[in-house]
Amino acid sequence: MGSAFCNRVLEREVLSTNISNVTHTVIMAPRRYGKSSLIKQVLSENDFDFSWVDFLSVTSKEDALAKISKGANQLLFKLSPELKKIQKQASDFVRSMSPEMSLSFMGQSLTLHLPSGGDSSIEDTLLHLDEYAQKSGKKAVLIFDEFQQLTEVKDNLSVEAMIRHAVERS
């Protein structure tokens, strides 16, 4: 990372341009080729707001939905750090979820609880995140790492379909 990162000049330029132009991007290569490092380098060079969703440890549909929800929550918080407004914005952001805000000596956190059978809630969450970013005039990056792990999850097609639907419309 940083000054230790070398080469990949063209790839960094393309990825940075894609993010700036809100072009969804899939990066594929064998393991250990530096995909994650490339993404992290571009994000740090451009100071984009982002959240990282890592599907490597996902073993169920519920795990996947929880990770997506957590990633979207983190990104929402980065887009709108004003403490006094966050609960209202969270309610506007996802009407089908119940926001819970916590303050501690470690900082502040926001948790959005999915209703049972939260399939459409994830789709709504992703679409509302996109809508909120557009309204606030900000660009946000939601990274899905180890996406291929979803193929190992029972009912993976519904998770993939929800993500695909939201991506197509954002």
XYZ file of N, CA and C in Angstrom:
510
model
N 0.841 -1.184 0.000
C 0.000 0.000 0.000
C 0.880 1.239 0.000
N 0.265 2.364 -0.327
C 0.986 3.631 -0.307
C 2.167 3.637 -1.249
N 3.327 4.100 -0.745
C 4.515 4.189 -1.598
C 5.071 2.821 -1.968
N 4.681 1.774 -1.235
C 5.134 0.417 -1.549
C 4.355 -0.190 -2.707
N 3.224 0.417 -3.073
C 2.413 -0.107 -4.171
C 3.082 0.278 -5.485
N 3.292 -0.699 -6.352
C 3.967 -0.368 -7.610
C 3.183 -0.922 -8.794
N 3.425 -0.269 -9.921
C 2.818 -0.683 -11.181
C 1.295 -0.556 -11.141
N 0.630 -1.368 -11.928
C -0.828 -1.325 -12.035
C -1.351 0.085 -12.352
N -0.548 0.866 -13.042
C -0.914 2.258 -13.339
C -2.201 2.305 -14.154
N -2.277 1.534 -15.215
C -3.467 1.524 -16.070
C -4.686 1.034 -15.294
N -4.526 -0.056 -14.534
C -5.648 -0.605 -13.773
C -6.152 0.392 -12.732
N -5.231 1.094 -12.080
C -5.626 2.099 -11.082
C -6.400 3.231 -11.747
N -5.936 3.645 -12.902
C -6.608 4.719 -13.637
C -8.005 4.295 -14.078
N -8.125 3.095 -14.617
C -9.424 2.594 -15.078
C -10.394 2.462 -13.906
N -9.938 1.874 -12.801
C -10.809 1.693 -11.647
C -11.226 3.037 -11.057
N -10.301 3.966 -10.959
C -10.622 5.300 -10.443
C -11.647 5.998 -11.337
N -11.468 5.891 -12.634
C -12.411 6.490 -13.585
C -13.781 5.827 -13.471
N -13.806 4.510 -13.356
C -15.072 3.800 -13.219
C -15.818 4.236 -11.966
N -15.102 4.366 -10.858
C -15.751 4.804 -9.629
C -16.268 6.230 -9.785
N -15.456 7.108 -10.335
C -15.871 8.506 -10.537
C -17.087 8.610 -11.445
N -17.165 7.727 -12.431
C -18.281 7.741 -13.381
C -19.435 6.843 -12.954
N -19.377 6.309 -11.759
C -20.388 5.409 -11.211
C -20.633 4.237 -12.163
N -19.550 3.616 -12.583
C -19.612 2.446 -13.435
C -19.313 1.222 -12.588
N -20.283 0.329 -12.469
C -20.072 -0.891 -11.690
C -18.937 -1.681 -12.320
N -18.091 -2.250 -11.483
C -16.891 -2.910 -11.974
C -16.703 -4.248 -11.284
N -16.368 -5.257 -12.065
C -16.041 -6.575 -11.534
C -14.559 -6.804 -11.815
N -13.822 -7.182 -10.777
C -12.400 -7.489 -10.933
C -12.229 -8.981 -10.690
N -11.684 -9.660 -11.694
C -11.497 -11.113 -11.587
C -10.048 -11.456 -11.890
N -9.494 -12.319 -11.069
C -8.140 -12.849 -11.270
C -7.970 -14.000 -10.280
N -6.981 -14.846 -10.508
C -6.735 -15.913 -9.527
C -6.406 -15.323 -8.146
N -6.490 -16.173 -7.131
C -6.172 -15.756 -5.768
C -4.740 -15.225 -5.698
N -4.548 -14.255 -4.805
C -3.233 -13.691 -4.483
C -2.634 -12.864 -5.625
N -3.452 -12.320 -6.508
C -2.960 -11.479 -7.594
C -3.058 -9.989 -7.260
N -3.552 -9.646 -6.078
C -3.572 -8.253 -5.657
C -4.836 -7.483 -5.970
N -5.944 -8.175 -6.140
C -7.208 -7.487 -6.448
C -7.617 -6.559 -5.306
N -7.603 -7.084 -4.091
C -8.000 -6.277 -2.929
C -7.032 -5.124 -2.709
N -5.747 -5.380 -2.877
C -4.754 -4.309 -2.720
C -4.958 -3.211 -3.757
N -5.291 -3.608 -4.970
C -5.565 -2.629 -6.028
C -6.742 -1.746 -5.636
N -7.809 -2.357 -5.175
C -8.998 -1.594 -4.780
C -8.656 -0.653 -3.624
N -7.994 -1.173 -2.602
C -7.634 -0.339 -1.445
C -6.744 0.825 -1.850
N -5.807 0.586 -2.759
C -4.919 1.656 -3.214
C -5.703 2.744 -3.931
N -6.597 2.362 -4.820
C -7.400 3.348 -5.562
C -8.301 4.127 -4.607
N -8.897 3.441 -3.639
C -9.748 4.131 -2.673
C -8.950 5.140 -1.863
N -7.746 4.771 -1.448
C -6.934 5.692 -0.645
C -6.406 6.853 -1.484
N -6.072 6.615 -2.736
C -5.578 7.687 -3.612
C -6.659 8.718 -3.926
N -7.907 8.299 -3.905
C -9.001 9.172 -4.316
C -9.906 9.611 -3.182
N -9.684 9.126 -1.993
C -10.472 9.508 -0.829
C -11.972 9.296 -1.050
N -12.323 8.140 -1.626
C -13.730 7.787 -1.813
C -14.296 7.240 -0.503
N -15.571 7.543 -0.221
C -16.259 6.889 0.892
C -16.569 5.473 0.447
N -16.276 4.497 1.316
C -16.490 3.112 0.931
C -16.795 2.253 2.149
N -17.323 1.079 1.855
C -17.516 0.036 2.856
C -17.178 -1.287 2.194
N -16.567 -2.173 2.966
C -16.060 -3.437 2.441
C -16.901 -4.577 2.995
N -17.528 -5.338 2.114
C -18.317 -6.504 2.505
C -17.545 -7.741 2.051
N -17.065 -8.524 3.019
C -16.263 -9.710 2.716
C -17.118 -10.953 2.899
N -17.371 -11.656 1.810
C -18.219 -12.847 1.835
C -17.436 -14.136 2.126
N -16.138 -14.054 2.420
C -15.324 -15.250 2.597
C -15.873 -16.186 3.667
N -16.362 -15.636 4.772
C -16.829 -16.488 5.876
C -18.331 -16.758 5.845
N -19.001 -16.390 4.772
C -20.446 -16.581 4.680
C -20.769 -18.063 4.521
N -21.678 -18.538 5.380
C -22.085 -19.947 5.307
C -23.585 -20.113 5.094
N -24.328 -18.996 5.145
C -25.774 -19.088 4.960
C -26.289 -17.809 4.313
N -27.510 -17.916 3.840
C -28.171 -16.753 3.253
C -28.279 -15.635 4.287
N -28.574 -16.002 5.534
C -28.705 -14.999 6.607
C -27.380 -14.291 6.858
N -26.267 -15.033 6.804
C -24.938 -14.413 6.945
C -24.722 -13.372 5.858
N -25.046 -13.748 4.627
C -24.854 -12.838 3.500
C -25.704 -11.584 3.671
N -26.967 -11.757 4.049
C -27.854 -10.617 4.228
C -27.358 -9.708 5.356
N -26.877 -10.305 6.445
C -26.364 -9.518 7.570
C -25.121 -8.735 7.171
N -24.232 -9.346 6.396
C -23.019 -8.648 5.968
C -23.342 -7.489 5.022
N -24.279 -7.703 4.117
C -24.679 -6.626 3.202
C -25.294 -5.476 3.996
N -26.168 -5.806 4.929
C -26.813 -4.790 5.753
C -25.778 -4.004 6.548
N -24.828 -4.700 7.146
C -23.788 -4.031 7.930
C -22.943 -3.112 7.048
N -22.564 -3.583 5.866
C -21.783 -2.761 4.945
C -22.529 -1.512 4.506
N -23.809 -1.668 4.205
C -24.630 -0.518 3.814
C -24.778 0.454 4.977
N -24.948 -0.060 6.188
C -25.044 0.800 7.374
C -23.780 1.618 7.553
N -22.631 0.962 7.423
C -21.363 1.662 7.582
C -21.207 2.763 6.549
N -21.604 2.471 5.338
C -21.480 3.456 4.265
C -22.439 4.622 4.472
N -23.640 4.347 4.903
C -24.586 5.409 5.214
C -24.005 6.334 6.275
N -23.410 5.754 7.292
C -22.834 6.549 8.371
C -21.699 7.429 7.853
N -20.886 6.918 6.925
C -19.801 7.710 6.339
C -20.350 8.853 5.490
N -21.476 8.615 4.825
C -22.068 9.652 3.987
C -22.720 10.754 4.814
N -23.122 10.434 6.034
C -23.839 11.385 6.865
C -23.396 11.275 8.325
N -22.232 11.841 8.663
C -21.711 11.674 10.017
C -22.353 12.574 11.073
N -23.230 13.480 10.692
C -23.827 14.373 11.675
C -24.710 13.572 12.626
N -24.312 13.509 13.863
C -24.964 12.667 14.862
C -26.438 13.001 15.037
N -26.801 14.271 15.030
C -28.181 14.661 15.308
C -29.135 14.263 14.183
N -28.600 14.128 12.971
C -29.459 13.818 11.828
C -29.512 12.333 11.500
N -28.601 11.557 12.027
C -28.432 10.194 11.546
C -29.650 9.300 11.771
N -30.317 9.436 12.907
C -31.456 8.557 13.148
C -32.602 8.850 12.185
N -32.878 10.121 11.917
C -33.928 10.449 10.965
C -33.552 9.958 9.568
N -32.301 10.178 9.197
C -31.863 9.737 7.883
C -31.921 8.215 7.777
N -31.599 7.531 8.851
C -31.679 6.070 8.834
C -33.115 5.622 8.627
N -34.051 6.316 9.270
C -35.459 5.963 9.089
C -35.909 6.220 7.659
N -35.469 7.346 7.091
C -35.801 7.638 5.701
C -35.113 6.651 4.765
N -33.904 6.262 5.133
C -33.066 5.391 4.310
C -33.707 4.021 4.115
N -34.146 3.421 5.186
C -34.777 2.109 5.081
C -36.001 2.059 5.968
N -37.113 2.272 5.362
C -38.369 2.320 6.114
C -38.741 0.958 6.694
N -38.258 -0.097 6.081
C -38.638 -1.432 6.528
C -37.729 -1.971 7.630
N -36.742 -1.184 8.042
C -35.836 -1.618 9.103
C -36.030 -0.741 10.325
N -35.579 -1.240 11.469
C -35.638 -0.428 12.671
C -34.225 -0.004 13.066
N -33.969 1.318 13.049
C -32.635 1.798 13.380
C -32.403 1.803 14.894
N -31.172 1.508 15.287
C -30.776 1.556 16.689
C -29.422 2.252 16.744
N -29.337 3.336 17.501
C -28.102 4.101 17.582
C -27.479 3.893 18.947
N -26.155 3.714 18.977
C -25.445 3.503 20.231
C -24.294 4.488 20.341
N -24.103 5.031 21.502
C -22.964 5.897 21.791
C -22.166 5.265 22.916
N -20.852 5.288 22.783
C -19.995 4.776 23.845
C -18.678 5.532 23.793
N -17.793 5.242 24.719
C -16.492 5.906 24.702
C -15.688 5.530 23.462
N -16.070 4.458 22.781
C -15.388 4.024 21.557
C -15.923 4.749 20.315
N -17.003 5.502 20.464
C -17.568 6.210 19.326
C -19.046 5.933 19.185
N -19.539 6.124 17.996
C -20.962 5.958 17.731
C -21.158 4.854 16.708
N -22.291 4.200 16.797
C -22.571 3.162 15.816
C -24.060 3.157 15.509
N -24.373 2.656 14.346
C -25.750 2.557 13.889
C -25.982 1.125 13.448
N -27.059 0.534 13.928
C -27.436 -0.802 13.523
C -28.846 -0.743 12.968
N -29.036 -1.348 11.815
C -30.365 -1.439 11.225
C -30.771 -2.900 11.276
N -31.867 -3.178 11.953
C -32.327 -4.551 12.119
C -33.265 -4.934 10.991
N -32.971 -6.067 10.363
C -33.818 -6.589 9.299
C -35.069 -7.229 9.885
N -36.210 -7.038 9.256
C -37.377 -7.809 9.676
C -37.181 -9.256 9.245
N -37.962 -10.152 9.820
C -37.831 -11.546 9.417
C -38.211 -11.675 7.950
N -37.548 -12.608 7.270
C -37.777 -12.771 5.833
C -37.307 -11.553 5.075
N -36.081 -11.069 5.381
C -35.584 -9.795 4.893
C -35.101 -9.763 3.465
N -35.551 -10.679 2.622
C -35.061 -10.711 1.253
C -35.200 -9.380 0.545
N -36.407 -8.841 0.473
C -36.601 -7.589 -0.246
C -35.981 -6.427 0.498
N -35.757 -6.581 1.816
C -35.145 -5.503 2.584
C -33.722 -5.232 2.136
N -32.971 -6.254 1.769
C -31.611 -6.041 1.291
C -31.643 -5.290 -0.029
N -32.516 -5.687 -0.903
C -32.672 -4.976 -2.171
C -33.039 -3.520 -1.906
N -34.002 -3.302 -1.013
C -34.413 -1.944 -0.647
C -33.259 -1.172 -0.025
N -32.501 -1.837 0.837
C -31.362 -1.195 1.495
C -30.363 -0.683 0.470
N -30.010 -1.526 -0.483
C -29.039 -1.130 -1.500
C -29.581 -0.007 -2.387
N -30.849 -0.104 -2.755
C -31.446 0.946 -3.593
C -31.565 2.266 -2.842
N -31.924 2.196 -1.565
C -32.024 3.427 -0.780
C -30.660 4.031 -0.502
N -29.651 3.212 -0.354
C -28.291 3.713 -0.185
C -27.883 4.507 -1.417
N -28.158 3.956 -2.590
C -27.863 4.651 -3.841
C -28.654 5.957 -3.932
N -29.922 5.889 -3.595
C -30.776 7.084 -3.633
C -30.256 8.160 -2.679
N -29.863 7.746 -1.482
C -29.356 8.710 -0.497
C -28.047 9.357 -0.979
N -27.156 8.562 -1.538
C -25.899 9.102 -2.048
C -26.166 10.117 -3.157
N -27.104 9.802 -4.038
C -27.443 10.731 -5.116
C -28.015 12.029 -4.570
N -28.945 11.922 -3.621
C -29.564 13.120 -3.042
C -28.547 13.992 -2.317
N -27.580 13.358 -1.682
C -26.582 14.127 -0.942
C -25.435 14.583 -1.840
N -25.472 14.180 -3.116
C -24.446 14.596 -4.065
C -23.091 13.947 -3.799
N -23.098 12.788 -3.168
C -21.852 12.106 -2.833
C -21.747 10.795 -3.592
N -20.510 10.372 -3.794
C -20.268 9.070 -4.410
C -19.813 8.124 -3.314
N -20.303 6.908 -3.381
C -19.979 5.912 -2.375
C -19.665 4.592 -3.068
N -18.751 3.845 -2.478
C -18.319 2.581 -3.055
C -18.634 1.466 -2.065
N -19.367 0.473 -2.516
C -19.663 -0.709 -1.715
C -18.966 -1.884 -2.391
N -17.952 -2.424 -1.728
C -17.152 -3.502 -2.296
C -17.663 -4.840 -1.786
N -17.927 -5.764 -2.708
C -18.286 -7.134 -2.360
C -17.079 -8.004 -2.683
N -16.342 -8.395 -1.651
C -15.136 -9.200 -1.819
C -15.479 -10.677 -1.619
N -14.783 -11.537 -2.338
C -15.007 -12.989 -2.278
C -16.452 -13.336 -2.649
N -16.967 -12.643 -3.645
C -18.353 -12.799 -4.080
C -18.669 -14.240 -4.479
N -17.664 -14.952 -4.992
C -17.887 -16.335 -5.438
C -18.332 -17.243 -4.298
N -18.090 -16.856 -3.053
C -18.516 -17.667 -1.911
C -20.031 -17.824 -1.848
N -20.747 -16.889 -2.437
C -22.211 -16.980 -2.420
C -22.712 -18.219 -3.151
N -21.915 -18.738 -4.070
C -22.342 -19.946 -4.785
C -22.413 -21.157 -3.856
N -21.755 -21.092 -2.717
C -21.746 -22.193 -1.749
C -22.919 -22.129 -0.773
N -23.679 -21.049 -0.820
C -24.751 -20.813 0.136
C -26.065 -21.362 -0.399
N -26.820 -22.038 0.475
C -28.152 -22.515 0.101
C -29.017 -21.290 -0.205
N -29.859 -21.364 -1.193
C -30.704 -20.248 -1.643
C -29.857 -19.073 -2.146
N -28.683 -19.379 -2.696
C -27.794 -18.316 -3.163
C -28.392 -17.517 -4.318
N -29.250 -18.144 -5.108
C -29.804 -17.432 -6.265
C -30.640 -16.231 -5.850
N -31.357 -16.328 -4.735
C -32.162 -15.184 -4.307
C -31.261 -14.049 -3.823
N -30.155 -14.369 -3.152
C -29.218 -13.329 -2.702
C -28.598 -12.649 -3.918
N -28.122 -13.452 -4.855
C -27.522 -12.896 -6.069
C -28.537 -12.069 -6.850
N -29.769 -12.524 -6.915
C -30.809 -11.794 -7.646
C -31.094 -10.448 -6.996
N -31.138 -10.418 -5.666
C -31.376 -9.142 -4.965
C -30.259 -8.150 -5.260
N -29.031 -8.622 -5.189
C -27.882 -7.751 -5.457
C -27.908 -7.290 -6.904
N -28.123 -8.227 -7.818
C -28.154 -7.895 -9.243
C -29.237 -6.861 -9.544
N -30.417 -7.040 -8.965
C -31.518 -6.096 -9.182
C -31.137 -4.703 -8.706
N -30.561 -4.615 -7.518
C -30.172 -3.296 -6.988
C -29.056 -2.670 -7.841
N -28.093 -3.476 -8.266
C -26.980 -2.952 -9.059
C -27.479 -2.442 -10.410
N -28.395 -3.168 -11.016
C -28.921 -2.754 -12.320
C -29.642 -1.418 -12.246
N -30.227 -1.132 -11.107
C -31.022 0.095 -10.969
C -30.255 1.249 -10.339
N -29.082 0.984 -9.821
C -28.334 2.079 -9.182
C -27.464 2.808 -10.182
